[in-house]
Amino acid sequence: MRIASTWSFGQRANEAAWSHLVNGSALDAVEAACCYAEGDVSIDSVGYGGLPDASGRVSLDGCVMLSPSRCGSVAGLRTHLHPVSIARAVMEHTQHVMLVGCDADDFADNAFGDRQANARAELLAPSARAAFEKWQRDGGVIDQSRDAAILETTMPADEARWRHHDTIGCLAIDARGMLAGGCSTSGIPFKLPGRVGDSPIIGHGLYVDPDIGAATATGAGELIMGICGAFLVIESMRRGASASDAVRDAVERIARTYTLAPHHQAAFVVMTKDGAVASASLRPGYRTSIRDGNGSRVVEPEFVALPDSSVTEPTA
Ligand code: SD4
C-alpha cells in the first residue's frame, strides 16, 4: 500500500487519505487526498483558496482514473468544491467520461442532492479575493513566493516559488494491488475564463493503466497538454522505459519543445504497477510526498531538467 501526492503539502493530503487506503480502496484514498486539498484554504491552486480566473470567479477541474475504461472528469465547476468526487460520480453513474461548466454543476446537484460535502458552495476564499484584487492593481505574473506571509510558512523557499502551481495529483495502490489516480486544480491563476488545463484531461494531467502504472502531472497545463504528458509517461514505460527514465523523458521533452518563461514549471510523478514511485521536474523546487507502511516522507525528484533555474529569477 502506498500513496504519492504532488508537492510537500501532499503530505497532509496523504495523511488524510491513509485510513481510506487501509480500510477502503486506492480509489477511496485518492478521492480523500484530493478532498483534503480542496478544503484546505492555504493551498491556492486547488478548491477553496484556489485563485480565481481573470473575471474574479473560481473554476475547478478534476478527474479520477482506474483504467482506460474506468475514468471520469469534470471541468469548469463554479459552485462545487470537490471536482474529484463529482468526477467519480461521472465515472460510476454515467456512460460518459467528462462533463463541463454549469452542466457539470447541475449534474453534481442531481448526483449528490444536498449532501453537505457536495452541496453548492462559495468557492472564492477571502485570501484568494485579496490576491485577485492585488493582481488587478499590479498586473503581471504574481510571484507569491515573495510575499512575506508565505515565506513564513513551513514550505521550503524554493517550493514557495511555485506556490501558485500547487495542484494535487495523487496516485495510490491498495492492498489488492489496485491502482488509482486523482487530480484536482483551480488551474492557472487569473486565467482567461473558460480556460481548462491538463489536470482534468485524461492522458494529460492523469493516466492510469493497471498493466503498466499510473502517472500524474502538475505545473503549467499548456506545457503538459502539448506533449500529452501523463499518457507519454505511461506509454514510455509500456515500451520498456524505467519509471525514472519515463518521467525524465517527459520533462526533457517539455524543455526541448517550448520557449520557456521563467515562471514555467512542470513535474511528473509515476507509480508503477508494483507501487514504486519516481518523479521528475522541469525546474528545482518540486517535491513528491509519499506515505506507505514505513511512514511519511517528502522526496526530491530523481531528475530536474533545468537544474540551474535560480530561485530568485525574476518572474514578471
Ligand atoms: C493547470 N496543471 O490547470 C494545472 C495547474 C497546476 O500546479 O498543476 N499547477 O494547468
Tab-separated table of C-alpha atoms and ligand atoms in Angstrom:
chain	number	residue	atom	x	y	z
A	1	MET	CA	0.000	0.000	0.000
A	2	ARG	CA	1.351	3.384	-0.929
A	3	ILE	CA	0.055	6.834	-1.777
A	4	ALA	CA	2.026	9.575	-3.544
A	5	SER	CA	0.898	13.178	-3.998
A	6	THR	CA	2.425	16.186	-5.695
A	7	TRP	CA	4.227	18.872	-3.659
A	8	SER	CA	5.114	18.872	0.033
A	9	PHE	CA	1.584	19.850	1.098
A	10	GLY	CA	0.720	16.414	-0.310
A	11	GLN	CA	1.975	15.010	2.996
A	12	ARG	CA	-1.118	16.396	4.703
A	13	ALA	CA	-3.333	15.062	1.942
A	14	ASN	CA	-1.682	11.624	2.153
A	15	GLU	CA	-2.199	11.570	5.899
A	16	ALA	CA	-5.891	12.426	5.457
A	17	ALA	CA	-6.172	9.625	2.890
A	18	TRP	CA	-4.203	6.903	4.660
A	19	SER	CA	-7.087	5.360	6.621
A	20	HIS	CA	-9.109	5.255	3.399
A	21	LEU	CA	-6.275	3.309	1.766
A	22	VAL	CA	-6.010	0.918	4.701
A	23	ASN	CA	-9.749	0.401	5.224
A	24	GLY	CA	-11.077	1.134	1.739
A	25	SER	CA	-9.525	1.209	-1.711
A	26	ALA	CA	-6.973	3.109	-3.775
A	27	LEU	CA	-9.904	4.965	-5.337
A	28	ASP	CA	-11.250	5.997	-1.912
A	29	ALA	CA	-7.755	7.144	-0.958
A	30	VAL	CA	-7.117	9.390	-3.975
A	31	GLU	CA	-10.588	10.899	-3.568
A	32	ALA	CA	-9.909	11.571	0.123
A	33	ALA	CA	-6.482	13.108	-0.600
A	34	CYS	CA	-7.939	15.422	-3.239
A	35	CYS	CA	-10.900	16.317	-0.984
A	36	TYR	CA	-8.451	17.289	1.730
A	37	ALA	CA	-6.555	19.608	-0.629
A	38	GLU	CA	-9.819	21.043	-1.965
A	39	GLY	CA	-10.857	22.019	1.557
A	40	ASP	CA	-7.506	23.473	2.671
A	41	VAL	CA	-7.636	27.228	2.145
A	42	SER	CA	-3.845	27.521	2.283
A	43	ILE	CA	-3.467	25.535	-0.949
A	44	ASP	CA	-4.025	28.185	-3.572
A	45	SER	CA	-4.333	26.123	-6.752
A	46	VAL	CA	-6.975	23.681	-5.531
A	47	GLY	CA	-10.548	24.005	-4.274
A	48	TYR	CA	-11.374	26.617	-1.639
A	49	GLY	CA	-8.446	29.037	-1.501
A	50	GLY	CA	-7.755	28.461	-5.202
A	51	LEU	CA	-7.055	31.649	-7.119
A	52	PRO	CA	-9.817	32.817	-9.462
A	53	ASP	CA	-9.812	33.483	-13.187
A	54	ALA	CA	-9.467	36.920	-14.749
A	55	SER	CA	-13.125	37.630	-14.014
A	56	GLY	CA	-12.605	37.024	-10.286
A	57	ARG	CA	-14.529	33.743	-10.299
A	58	VAL	CA	-13.026	30.415	-9.244
A	59	SER	CA	-13.447	27.424	-11.551
A	60	LEU	CA	-12.408	23.926	-10.550
A	61	ASP	CA	-11.285	20.945	-12.626
A	62	GLY	CA	-10.595	17.356	-11.627
A	63	CYS	CA	-10.537	13.759	-12.710
A	64	VAL	CA	-10.188	10.245	-11.428
A	65	MET	CA	-8.942	7.137	-13.226
A	66	LEU	CA	-8.616	3.413	-12.621
A	67	SER	CA	-8.067	2.231	-16.189
A	68	PRO	CA	-8.754	3.367	-19.759
A	69	SER	CA	-12.335	2.095	-19.434
A	70	ARG	CA	-12.877	3.453	-15.901
A	71	CYS	CA	-12.352	7.195	-15.693
A	72	GLY	CA	-14.328	10.357	-15.034
A	73	SER	CA	-13.710	14.065	-15.267
A	74	VAL	CA	-15.246	17.496	-14.740
A	75	ALA	CA	-14.023	20.931	-15.756
A	76	GLY	CA	-15.137	24.459	-15.111
A	77	LEU	CA	-17.162	23.843	-11.951
A	78	ARG	CA	-18.251	27.173	-10.495
A	79	THR	CA	-20.247	26.152	-7.456
A	80	HIS	CA	-18.989	22.796	-6.190
A	81	LEU	CA	-15.906	22.306	-4.094
A	82	HIS	CA	-14.996	18.689	-4.823
A	83	PRO	CA	-14.321	18.041	-8.512
A	84	VAL	CA	-12.776	14.616	-7.918
A	85	SER	CA	-15.875	13.351	-6.074
A	86	ILE	CA	-18.038	14.612	-8.922
A	87	ALA	CA	-15.663	13.079	-11.479
A	88	ARG	CA	-16.022	9.783	-9.600
A	89	ALA	CA	-19.801	10.090	-9.883
A	90	VAL	CA	-19.445	10.711	-13.646
A	91	MET	CA	-17.342	7.530	-13.858
A	92	GLU	CA	-19.639	5.428	-11.700
A	93	HIS	CA	-23.092	6.691	-12.687
A	94	THR	CA	-22.940	7.824	-16.326
A	95	GLN	CA	-21.912	6.450	-19.711
A	96	HIS	CA	-19.596	9.413	-20.203
A	97	VAL	CA	-16.092	10.445	-19.269
A	98	MET	CA	-16.229	14.237	-18.994
A	99	LEU	CA	-18.769	16.922	-18.098
A	100	VAL	CA	-18.044	20.650	-18.217
A	101	GLY	CA	-19.267	24.014	-16.971
A	102	CYS	CA	-22.611	24.768	-15.380
A	103	ASP	CA	-23.996	21.441	-16.611
A	104	ALA	CA	-21.356	19.679	-14.520
A	105	ASP	CA	-22.526	21.741	-11.519
A	106	ASP	CA	-26.119	20.725	-12.289
A	107	PHE	CA	-25.041	17.092	-12.544
A	108	ALA	CA	-23.456	17.393	-9.091
A	109	ASP	CA	-26.724	18.759	-7.682
A	110	ASN	CA	-28.550	15.731	-9.035
A	111	ALA	CA	-25.870	13.194	-8.123
A	112	PHE	CA	-25.390	14.336	-4.547
A	113	GLY	CA	-28.531	16.318	-3.688
A	114	ASP	CA	-27.926	18.409	-0.614
A	115	ARG	CA	-25.397	16.074	0.937
A	116	GLN	CA	-23.244	18.543	2.730
A	117	ALA	CA	-19.812	17.826	1.287
A	118	ASN	CA	-21.071	18.310	-2.240
A	119	ALA	CA	-23.708	20.997	-1.803
A	120	ARG	CA	-23.286	24.256	-3.726
A	121	ALA	CA	-20.641	26.452	-2.107
A	122	GLU	CA	-18.918	29.793	-2.499
A	123	LEU	CA	-15.511	28.887	-3.911
A	124	LEU	CA	-13.750	32.253	-3.616
A	125	ALA	CA	-11.921	32.491	-0.293
A	126	PRO	CA	-11.129	35.921	1.195
A	127	SER	CA	-7.378	35.268	0.683
A	128	ALA	CA	-7.987	34.447	-2.987
A	129	ARG	CA	-10.148	37.554	-3.404
A	130	ALA	CA	-7.334	39.659	-1.913
A	131	ALA	CA	-4.790	38.095	-4.316
A	132	PHE	CA	-7.140	38.793	-7.219
A	133	GLU	CA	-7.533	42.429	-6.193
A	134	LYS	CA	-3.752	42.744	-5.918
A	135	TRP	CA	-3.381	41.250	-9.387
A	136	GLN	CA	-5.972	43.691	-10.751
A	137	ARG	CA	-3.931	46.552	-9.285
A	138	ASP	CA	-0.427	45.298	-10.128
A	139	GLY	CA	-0.992	43.004	-13.124
A	140	GLY	CA	1.737	40.705	-14.424
A	141	VAL	CA	2.637	37.241	-13.233
A	142	ILE	CA	2.091	37.037	-9.496
A	143	ASP	CA	5.083	35.554	-7.699
A	144	GLN	CA	3.538	34.837	-4.341
A	145	SER	CA	6.770	33.355	-3.063
A	146	ARG	CA	7.898	36.919	-2.486
A	147	ASP	CA	5.043	37.546	-0.063
A	148	ALA	CA	6.463	37.572	3.455
A	149	ALA	CA	3.450	35.775	4.878
A	150	ILE	CA	4.047	32.829	2.618
A	151	LEU	CA	7.775	32.677	3.230
A	152	GLU	CA	6.972	32.440	6.927
A	153	THR	CA	5.163	29.154	6.323
A	154	THR	CA	6.885	25.825	6.641
A	155	MET	CA	7.069	25.461	2.890
A	156	PRO	CA	10.674	25.323	1.604
A	157	ALA	CA	11.582	28.631	-0.083
A	158	ASP	CA	12.354	27.054	-3.445
A	159	GLU	CA	8.972	25.328	-3.415
A	160	ALA	CA	7.191	28.522	-2.314
A	161	ARG	CA	8.352	29.965	-5.617
A	162	TRP	CA	5.864	27.608	-7.301
A	163	ARG	CA	3.142	28.166	-4.753
A	164	HIS	CA	0.508	29.012	-7.299
A	165	HIS	CA	1.330	25.701	-9.003
A	166	ASP	CA	0.183	23.557	-6.123
A	167	THR	CA	-2.311	21.401	-7.988
A	168	ILE	CA	-2.738	17.989	-6.412
A	169	GLY	CA	-2.083	14.896	-8.460
A	170	CYS	CA	-2.401	11.775	-6.366
A	171	LEU	CA	-1.587	8.118	-7.124
A	172	ALA	CA	-2.308	5.148	-4.863
A	173	ILE	CA	-2.015	1.393	-4.772
A	174	ASP	CA	-4.064	-0.601	-2.284
A	175	ALA	CA	-3.591	-3.954	-0.566
A	176	ARG	CA	-5.176	-5.773	-3.517
A	177	GLY	CA	-2.736	-4.129	-5.928
A	178	MET	CA	-5.393	-1.871	-7.416
A	179	LEU	CA	-4.011	1.419	-8.781
A	180	ALA	CA	-5.979	4.683	-8.830
A	181	GLY	CA	-5.218	8.286	-9.654
A	182	GLY	CA	-6.915	11.612	-8.980
A	183	CYS	CA	-6.117	15.170	-9.933
A	184	SER	CA	-7.703	18.429	-8.743
A	185	THR	CA	-6.983	22.074	-9.528
A	186	SER	CA	-8.295	25.598	-9.818
A	187	GLY	CA	-5.898	25.973	-12.741
A	188	ILE	CA	-3.543	28.762	-13.585
A	189	PRO	CA	-4.252	31.916	-11.534
A	190	PHE	CA	-6.166	34.679	-13.327
A	191	LYS	CA	-6.615	32.548	-16.443
A	192	LEU	CA	-8.939	33.532	-19.243
A	193	PRO	CA	-12.450	32.479	-18.166
A	194	GLY	CA	-13.196	29.116	-19.766
A	195	ARG	CA	-9.572	28.028	-19.911
A	196	VAL	CA	-9.038	24.380	-18.963
A	197	GLY	CA	-5.578	22.925	-18.401
A	198	ASP	CA	-4.190	19.427	-18.305
A	199	SER	CA	-5.449	18.383	-14.869
A	200	PRO	CA	-8.952	17.114	-15.746
A	201	ILE	CA	-7.990	15.776	-19.177
A	202	ILE	CA	-7.429	12.038	-19.224
A	203	GLY	CA	-3.965	11.387	-20.663
A	204	HIS	CA	-2.663	14.866	-19.921
A	205	GLY	CA	-2.845	15.518	-16.165
A	206	LEU	CA	-3.547	11.870	-15.264
A	207	TYR	CA	-3.317	8.467	-16.854
A	208	VAL	CA	-3.699	5.027	-15.293
A	209	ASP	CA	-3.223	1.703	-16.979
A	210	PRO	CA	-3.277	-1.150	-14.473
A	211	ASP	CA	-0.966	-3.221	-16.705
A	212	ILE	CA	1.744	-0.541	-16.558
A	213	GLY	CA	1.258	2.101	-13.847
A	214	ALA	CA	-0.218	5.495	-13.063
A	215	ALA	CA	1.147	8.950	-13.873
A	216	THR	CA	0.104	12.466	-12.947
A	217	ALA	CA	1.339	15.949	-13.745
A	218	THR	CA	1.499	19.339	-12.109
A	219	GLY	CA	2.583	22.694	-13.467
A	220	ALA	CA	1.670	24.831	-16.444
A	221	GLY	CA	-1.023	22.877	-18.245
A	222	GLU	CA	-0.201	24.415	-21.600
A	223	LEU	CA	3.235	22.744	-21.442
A	224	ILE	CA	1.855	19.400	-20.314
A	225	MET	CA	-1.020	19.239	-22.806
A	226	GLY	CA	1.144	19.734	-25.890
A	227	ILE	CA	3.080	16.557	-25.119
A	228	CYS	CA	0.120	14.511	-23.746
A	229	GLY	CA	2.226	14.324	-20.586
A	230	ALA	CA	0.755	11.605	-18.358
A	231	PHE	CA	-0.016	9.358	-21.338
A	232	LEU	CA	3.512	9.878	-22.644
A	233	VAL	CA	4.977	8.681	-19.339
A	234	ILE	CA	2.891	5.503	-19.289
A	235	GLU	CA	3.490	4.774	-22.969
A	236	SER	CA	7.256	5.142	-22.489
A	237	MET	CA	7.058	2.536	-19.750
A	238	ARG	CA	4.911	0.296	-21.941
A	239	ARG	CA	7.752	0.376	-24.455
A	240	GLY	CA	10.266	-0.647	-21.812
A	241	ALA	CA	11.489	2.566	-20.162
A	242	SER	CA	12.017	2.503	-16.407
A	243	ALA	CA	9.780	4.742	-14.295
A	244	SER	CA	12.672	7.193	-13.738
A	245	ASP	CA	13.547	7.305	-17.435
A	246	ALA	CA	9.894	7.819	-18.393
A	247	VAL	CA	9.393	10.900	-16.194
A	248	ARG	CA	12.819	12.246	-17.183
A	249	ASP	CA	11.948	11.910	-20.876
A	250	ALA	CA	8.691	13.808	-20.321
A	251	VAL	CA	10.300	16.856	-18.662
A	252	GLU	CA	13.127	16.812	-21.204
A	253	ARG	CA	10.502	16.800	-23.947
A	254	ILE	CA	8.945	19.918	-22.397
A	255	ALA	CA	12.363	21.606	-22.118
A	256	ARG	CA	13.021	20.851	-25.807
A	257	THR	CA	9.555	21.685	-27.132
A	258	TYR	CA	8.697	25.111	-25.776
A	259	THR	CA	10.128	28.580	-25.453
A	260	LEU	CA	10.003	28.662	-21.696
A	261	ALA	CA	9.201	31.649	-19.492
A	262	PRO	CA	10.826	31.919	-16.038
A	263	HIS	CA	7.503	31.201	-14.329
A	264	HIS	CA	7.082	27.904	-16.189
A	265	GLN	CA	7.284	24.780	-14.060
A	266	ALA	CA	6.097	21.225	-14.701
A	267	ALA	CA	6.579	17.923	-12.928
A	268	PHE	CA	5.506	14.302	-13.345
A	269	VAL	CA	5.033	11.560	-10.772
A	270	VAL	CA	4.636	7.934	-11.726
A	271	MET	CA	3.701	4.869	-9.698
A	272	THR	CA	4.448	1.509	-11.263
A	273	LYS	CA	2.004	-1.381	-11.031
A	274	ASP	CA	4.280	-2.683	-8.252
A	275	GLY	CA	3.956	0.569	-6.292
A	276	ALA	CA	7.410	2.063	-6.978
A	277	VAL	CA	7.377	5.871	-7.304
A	278	ALA	CA	9.544	8.158	-9.454
A	279	SER	CA	9.307	11.850	-10.264
A	280	ALA	CA	10.999	14.500	-12.393
A	281	SER	CA	10.555	18.248	-12.741
A	282	LEU	CA	11.421	20.940	-15.198
A	283	ARG	CA	12.979	23.245	-12.582
A	284	PRO	CA	14.116	22.888	-8.956
A	285	GLY	CA	11.602	23.344	-6.147
A	286	TYR	CA	9.239	20.462	-6.898
A	287	ARG	CA	8.808	17.616	-4.373
A	288	THR	CA	6.673	14.483	-4.070
A	289	SER	CA	5.001	13.370	-0.829
A	290	ILE	CA	4.858	9.644	-0.180
A	291	ARG	CA	3.063	7.672	2.534
A	292	ASP	CA	3.346	3.909	2.979
A	293	GLY	CA	3.820	1.322	5.706
A	294	ASN	CA	7.186	2.907	6.512
A	295	GLY	CA	5.616	6.286	7.288
A	296	SER	CA	5.508	9.626	5.556
A	297	ARG	CA	8.262	11.395	3.607
A	298	VAL	CA	8.835	14.149	1.094
A	299	VAL	CA	11.292	13.289	-1.679
A	300	GLU	CA	13.222	15.299	-4.230
A	301	PRO	CA	12.655	14.437	-7.897
A	302	GLU	CA	15.161	11.990	-9.361
A	303	PHE	CA	15.760	14.381	-12.238
A	304	VAL	CA	15.482	18.142	-12.819
A	305	ALA	CA	15.705	19.197	-16.469
A	306	LEU	CA	16.896	22.772	-15.826
A	307	PRO	CA	18.767	22.493	-12.522
A	308	ASP	CA	20.298	25.956	-12.764
A	309	SER	CA	16.967	27.806	-12.747
A	310	SER	CA	17.593	30.248	-9.939
A	311	VAL	CA	15.157	30.566	-7.029
A	312	THR	CA	15.468	34.322	-7.249
A	313	GLU	CA	14.920	34.506	-11.000
A	314	PRO	CA	12.517	37.376	-11.802
A	315	THR	CA	9.092	36.137	-12.839
A	316	ALA	CA	7.423	39.231	-14.239
B	1	SD4	C1	-3.359	23.630	-14.888
B	1	SD4	N1	-1.859	21.870	-14.264
B	1	SD4	O1	-4.532	23.959	-14.832
B	1	SD4	C2	-2.765	22.861	-13.745
B	1	SD4	C3	-2.116	23.802	-12.813
B	1	SD4	C4	-1.117	23.151	-11.948
B	1	SD4	O2	0.482	23.076	-10.450
B	1	SD4	O3	-0.885	21.977	-11.978
B	1	SD4	N2	-0.421	23.791	-11.161
B	1	SD4	O4	-2.619	23.937	-15.812
